[in-house]
Amino acid sequence: MDFSSLTDALSSQNYAKIPDICETLMLQVAAQGIAFQDDWPYAIHLLGHIYVNDINSARFLWKTIPVAIKESRPEVAAAWKIGQNLWTRDYAGVHDAIHEFNWSPEAHCIVAAFSELYTKRMFDLLVSAYSTISIQDAALFLGMNEDDATNYVLQHGWIVDANSRMLTVKRQAVAAEQKLDPSKLQRLTEYVFHLEH
């Protein structure tokens, strides 16, 4: 099997393309009747779906992986553990699953990128859902210890109350920029003119 396109995506850190590349390759080898299960990079394939937040596809892929491979490749099981925690919305469990396994060099790169992306996603969730939150809960969501979580949110302009150990969330200013297209303005003018006359 030729995994050059997958290797290229990994080396260029274009992790969002991994699911599509894997699905295409899997369809090609299956159409040719080649037994591919023993050589298939299931961990990378699962992590690709997880990276693009396609937990349903990761779940269905997990169901198709032969039991012998699930039992003989701990990295595949570790990748799925991340997916399970995402599925059950166990935010702290996601971070634990990321950090508790010694990933291979190929998987480590995508796991590290996902970890950063997931922390950003959780931070955005906190910004949109809370006006105040305890340091302990923020640390749990961000997968950090309390000091690191406090420093992280302080860098984003949040306010900390040391007495109550609460954080006040600073909402990000949303700049809604409207672009005025001259042709649309012209059509609107003509339409209004037509209605008035």
XYZ file of N, CA and C in Angstrom:
591
model
N 0.836 -1.188 0.000
C 0.000 0.000 0.000
C 0.875 1.243 0.000
N 0.397 2.241 -0.695
C 1.138 3.490 -0.810
C 0.535 4.520 0.146
N 1.255 4.777 1.230
C 0.800 5.746 2.224
C 1.501 7.100 2.066
N 2.035 7.380 0.864
C 2.809 8.615 0.676
C 1.957 9.864 0.902
N 0.695 9.847 0.464
C -0.151 11.031 0.666
C -0.427 11.249 2.152
N -0.577 10.162 2.897
C -0.781 10.265 4.339
C 0.487 10.761 5.027
N 1.624 10.232 4.600
C 2.910 10.668 5.155
C 3.152 12.147 4.867
N 2.788 12.581 3.647
C 2.939 13.998 3.285
C 2.061 14.887 4.170
N 0.823 14.457 4.401
C -0.085 15.248 5.249
C 0.455 15.345 6.670
N 1.010 14.252 7.176
C 1.581 14.273 8.525
C 2.817 15.167 8.591
N 3.694 15.059 7.599
C 4.931 15.842 7.644
C 4.675 17.328 7.420
N 3.611 17.655 6.652
C 3.290 19.074 6.437
C 2.335 19.607 7.501
N 2.008 18.774 8.481
C 1.104 19.116 9.583
C -0.268 19.550 9.089
N -0.690 18.943 7.995
C -2.012 19.219 7.435
C -2.966 18.136 7.930
N -3.210 18.144 9.234
C -3.940 17.068 9.890
C -5.413 17.006 9.506
N -5.967 18.107 9.062
C -7.380 18.129 8.696
C -7.658 17.267 7.461
N -6.633 16.993 6.663
C -6.818 16.178 5.462
C -6.715 14.683 5.733
N -6.234 14.305 6.901
C -5.978 12.895 7.201
C -7.228 12.015 7.069
N -8.385 12.422 7.602
C -9.557 11.539 7.455
C -9.912 11.256 5.997
N -9.908 12.301 5.165
C -10.256 12.107 3.755
C -9.232 11.230 3.042
N -7.961 11.451 3.333
C -6.917 10.636 2.717
C -7.088 9.175 3.117
N -7.298 8.933 4.400
C -7.465 7.555 4.880
C -8.701 6.899 4.298
N -9.805 7.625 4.235
C -11.033 7.056 3.679
C -10.841 6.697 2.210
N -10.192 7.578 1.452
C -9.942 7.326 0.039
C -9.045 6.107 -0.145
N -7.954 6.058 0.618
C -7.051 4.907 0.529
C -7.757 3.614 0.916
N -8.576 3.672 1.950
C -9.281 2.477 2.403
C -10.243 1.975 1.321
N -10.939 2.894 0.672
C -11.850 2.506 -0.413
C -11.088 1.909 -1.590
N -9.929 2.487 -1.905
C -9.136 1.982 -3.023
C -8.662 0.556 -2.774
N -8.095 0.307 -1.609
C -7.577 -1.041 -1.345
C -8.718 -2.042 -1.160
N -9.826 -1.616 -0.608
C -10.970 -2.519 -0.457
C -11.550 -2.882 -1.820
N -11.582 -1.918 -2.749
C -12.101 -2.173 -4.093
C -11.208 -3.152 -4.857
N -9.927 -3.145 -4.539
C -8.988 -4.060 -5.196
C -8.965 -5.428 -4.527
N -9.688 -5.558 -3.433
C -9.744 -6.833 -2.741
C -8.490 -7.166 -1.949
N -7.720 -6.145 -1.610
C -6.481 -6.348 -0.857
C -6.812 -6.378 0.635
N -6.261 -7.355 1.326
C -6.424 -7.399 2.788
C -5.509 -6.338 3.384
N -6.101 -5.348 3.998
C -5.329 -4.198 4.467
C -5.318 -4.048 5.983
N -6.154 -4.791 6.689
C -6.355 -4.560 8.114
C -5.069 -4.645 8.935
N -4.191 -5.573 8.606
C -2.981 -5.748 9.413
C -2.013 -4.579 9.297
N -2.010 -3.921 8.142
C -1.061 -2.831 7.903
C -1.679 -1.443 8.053
N -2.957 -1.386 8.305
C -3.641 -0.089 8.295
C -3.254 0.759 9.506
N -2.982 2.067 9.287
C -2.644 2.969 10.407
C -3.897 3.436 11.144
N -4.518 2.526 11.867
C -5.789 2.829 12.532
C -5.668 3.971 13.541
N -4.567 4.025 14.267
C -4.418 5.093 15.272
C -4.419 6.463 14.601
N -3.670 6.598 13.515
C -3.622 7.881 12.792
C -4.995 8.190 12.195
N -5.653 7.177 11.659
C -6.974 7.360 11.074
C -7.972 7.849 12.135
N -7.981 7.199 13.286
C -8.856 7.635 14.386
C -8.524 9.054 14.825
N -7.237 9.320 14.996
C -6.807 10.653 15.443
C -7.158 11.724 14.416
N -7.152 11.365 13.133
C -7.559 12.321 12.096
C -9.017 12.722 12.262
N -9.870 11.736 12.501
C -11.296 12.055 12.732
C -11.468 12.883 14.006
N -10.719 12.533 15.019
C -10.800 13.272 16.284
C -10.321 14.708 16.088
N -9.255 14.881 15.318
C -8.701 16.222 15.081
C -9.730 17.144 14.431
N -10.499 16.610 13.475
C -11.496 17.456 12.791
C -12.842 17.450 13.507
N -12.868 16.874 14.715
C -14.059 16.852 15.561
C -15.206 16.060 14.926
N -14.855 14.992 14.213
C -15.848 14.103 13.618
C -15.888 12.823 14.451
N -16.501 12.937 15.610
C -16.511 11.826 16.569
C -17.373 10.675 16.069
N -18.432 10.977 15.320
C -19.259 9.899 14.763
C -18.437 9.004 13.843
N -17.655 9.599 12.947
C -16.831 8.799 12.036
C -15.775 8.021 12.802
N -15.211 8.630 13.838
C -14.222 7.912 14.666
C -14.889 6.713 15.336
N -16.085 6.904 15.812
C -16.815 5.828 16.472
C -17.119 4.682 15.511
N -17.548 5.023 14.305
C -17.846 3.980 13.325
C -16.572 3.274 12.864
N -15.477 4.008 12.733
C -14.206 3.377 12.391
C -13.805 2.398 13.492
N -13.947 2.811 14.750
C -13.604 1.943 15.879
C -14.395 0.639 15.805
N -15.649 0.735 15.437
C -16.489 -0.465 15.368
C -16.043 -1.417 14.262
N -15.380 -0.904 13.228
C -14.950 -1.756 12.115
C -13.551 -2.348 12.318
N -12.832 -1.866 13.308
C -11.476 -2.376 13.543
C -11.569 -3.781 14.131
N -10.843 -4.732 13.545
C -10.871 -6.097 14.087
C -10.417 -6.135 15.550
N -11.041 -7.009 16.328
C -10.750 -7.124 17.764
C -9.276 -7.435 18.006
N -8.701 -8.270 17.164
C -7.289 -8.636 17.338
C -6.389 -7.401 17.251
N -6.728 -6.476 16.373
C -5.924 -5.252 16.237
C -6.154 -4.337 17.432
N -7.395 -4.240 17.888
C -7.684 -3.417 19.071
C -6.884 -3.900 20.281
N -6.750 -5.217 20.385
C -6.050 -5.786 21.544
C -4.538 -5.783 21.388
N -4.046 -5.837 20.157
C -2.598 -5.934 19.961
C -1.911 -4.585 19.747
N -2.667 -3.550 19.496
C -2.081 -2.218 19.269
C -2.596 -1.240 20.325
N -1.817 -1.034 21.371
C -2.286 -0.142 22.448
C -2.509 1.300 21.994
N -1.793 1.736 20.963
C -1.968 3.114 20.500
C -3.350 3.314 19.876
N -3.874 2.288 19.235
C -5.225 2.370 18.670
C -6.235 2.532 19.805
N -6.079 1.728 20.849
C -6.974 1.829 22.006
C -6.829 3.180 22.701
N -5.607 3.700 22.768
C -5.377 5.005 23.403
C -6.019 6.127 22.589
N -5.949 6.023 21.259
C -6.596 7.028 20.404
C -8.105 6.993 20.611
N -8.650 5.770 20.706
C -10.093 5.657 20.914
C -10.496 6.156 22.290
N -9.611 6.049 23.267
C -9.945 6.551 24.608
C -10.191 8.062 24.555
N -9.426 8.774 23.727
C -9.684 10.209 23.527
C -11.081 10.378 22.936
N -11.382 9.577 21.910
C -12.691 9.655 21.263
C -13.836 9.351 22.225
N -13.653 8.342 23.073
C -14.691 8.007 24.054
C -14.964 9.183 24.986
N -13.903 9.808 25.457
C -14.078 10.938 26.374
C -14.725 12.130 25.681
N -14.421 12.327 24.406
C -15.099 13.382 23.657
C -16.575 13.049 23.503
N -16.872 11.790 23.226
C -18.246 11.344 23.038
C -19.087 11.566 24.291
N -18.482 11.286 25.452
C -19.216 11.433 26.715
C -19.058 12.821 27.324
N -18.371 13.696 26.633
C -18.117 15.074 27.088
C -17.400 15.103 28.439
N -16.475 14.183 28.604
C -15.629 14.149 29.801
C -14.382 14.980 29.485
N -14.483 16.289 29.723
C -13.447 17.228 29.302
C -12.100 16.938 29.955
N -12.111 16.657 31.230
C -10.860 16.332 31.918
C -10.321 14.993 31.427
N -11.217 14.056 31.124
C -10.806 12.751 30.621
C -10.100 12.836 29.278
N -10.503 13.797 28.447
C -9.833 13.999 27.152
C -8.378 14.355 27.398
N -8.158 15.307 28.288
C -6.786 15.729 28.581
C -5.990 14.589 29.211
N -6.619 13.836 30.094
C -5.935 12.694 30.713
C -5.544 11.662 29.664
N -6.460 11.362 28.744
C -6.182 10.373 27.701
C -5.058 10.832 26.780
N -4.983 12.116 26.543
C -3.910 12.662 25.704
C -2.558 12.472 26.374
N -2.502 12.751 27.676
C -1.215 12.784 28.374
C -0.764 11.459 28.969
N -1.663 10.502 29.118
C -1.278 9.275 29.825
C -0.670 8.204 28.922
N -0.620 8.439 27.612
C -0.057 7.431 26.716
C 1.230 7.953 26.095
N 2.187 7.065 25.884
C 3.450 7.416 25.232
C 3.275 7.188 23.729
N 2.925 8.246 23.005
C 2.566 8.156 21.591
C 3.786 7.925 20.709
N 3.563 7.276 19.570
C 4.619 7.107 18.561
C 4.922 8.484 17.966
N 6.087 8.645 17.312
C 6.416 9.970 16.750
C 5.356 10.499 15.777
N 4.797 9.618 14.935
C 3.781 10.074 13.973
C 2.529 10.546 14.704
N 2.086 9.739 15.656
C 0.865 10.079 16.388
C 1.097 11.251 17.339
N 2.293 11.363 17.894
C 2.567 12.434 18.859
C 2.325 13.809 18.250
N 2.706 13.980 16.994
C 2.530 15.285 16.340
C 1.058 15.667 16.237
N 0.234 14.737 15.790
C -1.193 15.046 15.634
C -1.877 15.170 16.990
N -1.450 14.377 17.970
C -2.030 14.470 19.313
C -1.684 15.823 19.942
N -0.439 16.270 19.767
C -0.031 17.573 20.314
C -0.824 18.702 19.657
N -1.006 18.618 18.333
C -1.786 19.644 17.626
C -3.242 19.616 18.079
N -3.790 18.414 18.255
C -5.169 18.306 18.733
C -5.302 18.853 20.146
N -4.330 18.565 20.993
C -4.373 19.042 22.379
C -4.448 20.569 22.423
N -3.641 21.206 21.602
C -3.649 22.673 21.537
C -4.987 23.179 21.008
N -5.483 22.534 19.964
C -6.763 22.909 19.376
C -7.903 22.696 20.372
N -7.854 21.591 21.089
C -8.906 21.272 22.056
C -8.894 22.264 23.224
N -7.716 22.643 23.687
C -7.622 23.638 24.763
C -8.231 24.960 24.299
N -7.948 25.352 23.070
C -8.520 26.584 22.514
C -10.044 26.455 22.415
N -10.513 25.296 21.974
C -11.951 25.063 21.857
C -12.624 25.156 23.230
N -11.990 24.578 24.235
C -12.550 24.626 25.593
C -12.533 26.052 26.135
N -11.469 26.791 25.834
C -11.406 28.183 26.270
C -12.558 28.974 25.638
N -12.781 28.777 24.340
C -13.881 29.466 23.657
C -15.232 29.073 24.253
N -15.365 27.809 24.638
C -16.594 27.349 25.292
C -16.797 28.076 26.623
N -15.730 28.213 27.408
C -15.831 28.915 28.690
C -16.220 30.371 28.482
N -15.631 31.001 27.465
C -15.940 32.410 27.186
C -17.412 32.572 26.822
N -17.932 31.632 26.038
C -19.322 31.778 25.606
C -20.333 31.343 26.663
N -19.931 30.497 27.608
C -20.896 29.921 28.546
C -20.867 30.546 29.938
N -19.795 31.186 30.316
C -19.655 31.658 31.697
C -19.371 33.149 31.754
N -19.841 33.747 32.846
C -19.413 35.115 33.159
C -18.401 35.056 34.304
N -18.587 34.094 35.190
C -17.599 33.805 36.235
C -17.494 32.286 36.367
N -16.308 31.832 36.737
C -16.067 30.401 36.891
C -14.962 30.226 37.923
N -15.013 29.150 38.663
C -13.963 28.922 39.663
C -12.670 28.526 38.961
N -11.574 28.822 39.603
C -10.263 28.455 39.061
C -10.180 26.942 38.880
N -10.710 26.218 39.835
C -10.676 24.753 39.782
C -11.424 24.225 38.552
N -12.604 24.755 38.280
C -13.376 24.306 37.118
C -12.707 24.710 35.811
N -12.156 25.916 35.759
C -11.455 26.353 34.551
C -10.257 25.449 34.278
N -9.527 25.089 35.321
C -8.382 24.194 35.161
C -8.824 22.830 34.645
N -9.957 22.363 35.119
C -10.490 21.079 34.675
C -10.819 21.115 33.184
N -11.494 22.161 32.740
C -11.849 22.292 31.329
C -10.618 22.443 30.439
N -9.632 23.185 30.916
C -8.453 23.473 30.098
C -7.379 22.402 30.191
N -7.547 21.443 31.090
C -6.580 20.356 31.210
C -5.250 20.809 31.765
N -5.290 21.746 32.677
C -4.077 22.308 33.261
C -4.194 22.268 34.774
N -3.062 22.495 35.439
C -3.171 22.684 36.883
C -3.702 24.098 37.119
N -4.069 24.401 38.342
C -4.742 25.676 38.624
C -3.865 26.883 38.336
N -2.568 26.792 38.629
C -1.676 27.926 38.360
C -1.550 28.187 36.858
N -1.364 27.120 36.087
C -1.238 27.286 34.634
C -2.532 27.801 34.020
N -3.658 27.295 34.493
C -4.948 27.753 33.980
C -5.170 29.229 34.311
N -4.803 29.624 35.522
C -4.940 31.031 35.910
C -4.076 31.911 35.024
N -2.835 31.520 34.799
C -1.944 32.294 33.923
C -2.477 32.347 32.495
N -3.015 31.220 32.021
C -3.557 31.156 30.658
C -4.707 32.148 30.477
N -5.654 32.152 31.412
C -6.808 33.041 31.263
C -6.442 34.499 31.536
N -5.453 34.731 32.409
C -5.008 36.103 32.640
C -4.407 36.703 31.374
N -3.738 35.862 30.587
C -3.181 36.333 29.312
C -4.275 36.748 28.331
N -5.466 36.249 28.557
C -6.595 36.595 27.697
C -7.490 37.669 28.331
N -6.987 38.320 29.353
C -7.683 39.467 29.926
C -8.704 39.166 30.994
N -8.770 37.937 31.475
C -9.710 37.618 32.531
C -9.229 38.217 33.842
N -10.148 38.345 34.791
C -9.820 38.927 36.091
C -9.934 37.828 37.137
N -8.939 37.781 38.029
C -8.945 36.758 39.065
C -9.220 37.410 40.413
N -10.092 36.777 41.187
C -10.353 37.204 42.555
C -9.712 36.151 43.456
N -8.587 36.505 44.042
C -7.820 35.539 44.840
C -8.573 35.088 46.087
N -9.398 35.964 46.654
C -10.137 35.607 47.870
C -11.171 34.510 47.610
N -11.957 34.685 46.573
C -13.010 33.709 46.290
C -12.534 32.612 45.330
N -11.338 32.777 44.790
C -10.769 31.843 43.809
C -11.682 31.700 42.591
N -12.213 32.853 42.169
C -13.104 32.895 41.009
C -12.459 33.724 39.903
N -12.806 33.375 38.689
C -12.334 34.094 37.508
C -13.514 34.808 36.869
N -13.302 36.058 36.487
C -14.315 36.798 35.747
C -13.919 36.762 34.286
N -14.830 36.261 33.475
C -14.570 36.046 32.055
C -14.623 37.369 31.315
N -13.648 37.565 30.452
C -13.663 38.738 29.580
C -14.158 38.287 28.222
N -15.279 38.831 27.826
C -15.849 38.479 26.521
C -14.964 39.055 25.421
N -14.785 38.257 24.402
C -14.010 38.713 23.251
C -14.897 39.605 22.396
N -14.348 40.710 21.969
C -15.109 41.617 21.123
C -15.297 40.976 19.749
N -16.539 40.873 19.340
C -16.836 40.280 18.047
C -17.028 41.412 17.060
N -16.148 41.456 16.101
C -16.220 42.496 15.083
C -16.985 41.951 13.888
N -18.193 42.426 13.731
C -19.008 42.016 12.591
C -18.825 43.051 11.499
N -18.039 42.675 10.543
C -17.724 43.605 9.473
C -18.657 43.344 8.304
N -19.396 44.376 7.921
C -20.294 44.231 6.782
C -19.613 44.801 5.557
N -19.673 44.031 4.520
C -19.076 44.492 3.270
C -20.199 44.968 2.369
N -20.055 46.161 1.884
C -21.061 46.750 1.026
C -20.652 46.517 -0.417
N -21.450 45.758 -1.090
C -21.192 45.456 -2.488
C -21.928 46.499 -3.333
N -21.203 47.268 -4.166
C -21.867 48.318 -4.955
C -22.983 47.791 -5.858
N -22.836 46.577 -6.375
C -23.881 46.051 -7.263
C -25.171 45.771 -6.476
N -25.033 45.323 -5.234
C -26.221 45.089 -4.406
C -26.908 46.404 -4.069
N -26.120 47.413 -3.772
C -26.679 48.729 -3.481
C -27.403 49.278 -4.703
N -26.823 49.070 -5.876
C -27.441 49.533 -7.118
C -28.772 48.823 -7.361
N -28.820 47.494 -7.144
C -30.061 46.738 -7.329
C -31.125 47.176 -6.333
N -30.723 47.423 -5.085
C -31.664 47.880 -4.072
C -32.236 49.242 -4.448
N -31.389 50.124 -4.930
C -31.834 51.451 -5.349
C -32.842 51.343 -6.486
N -32.540 50.482 -7.466
C -33.450 50.309 -8.593
C -34.773 49.706 -8.147
N -34.713 48.764 -7.221
C -35.931 48.131 -6.716
C -36.818 49.137 -5.989
N -36.218 49.938 -5.095
C -36.965 50.951 -4.370
C -37.534 51.987 -5.324
N -36.733 52.372 -6.314
C -37.194 53.343 -7.316
C -38.403 52.785 -8.062
N -38.318 51.484 -8.417
C -39.423 50.835 -9.139
C -40.691 50.797 -8.281
N -40.552 50.535 -6.971
C -41.721 50.495 -6.086
C -42.357 51.852 -5.917
N -41.549 52.886 -5.918
C -42.079 54.234 -5.681
C -42.694 54.850 -6.938
N -42.313 54.337 -8.085
C -42.818 54.987 -9.321
C -43.650 54.097 -10.145
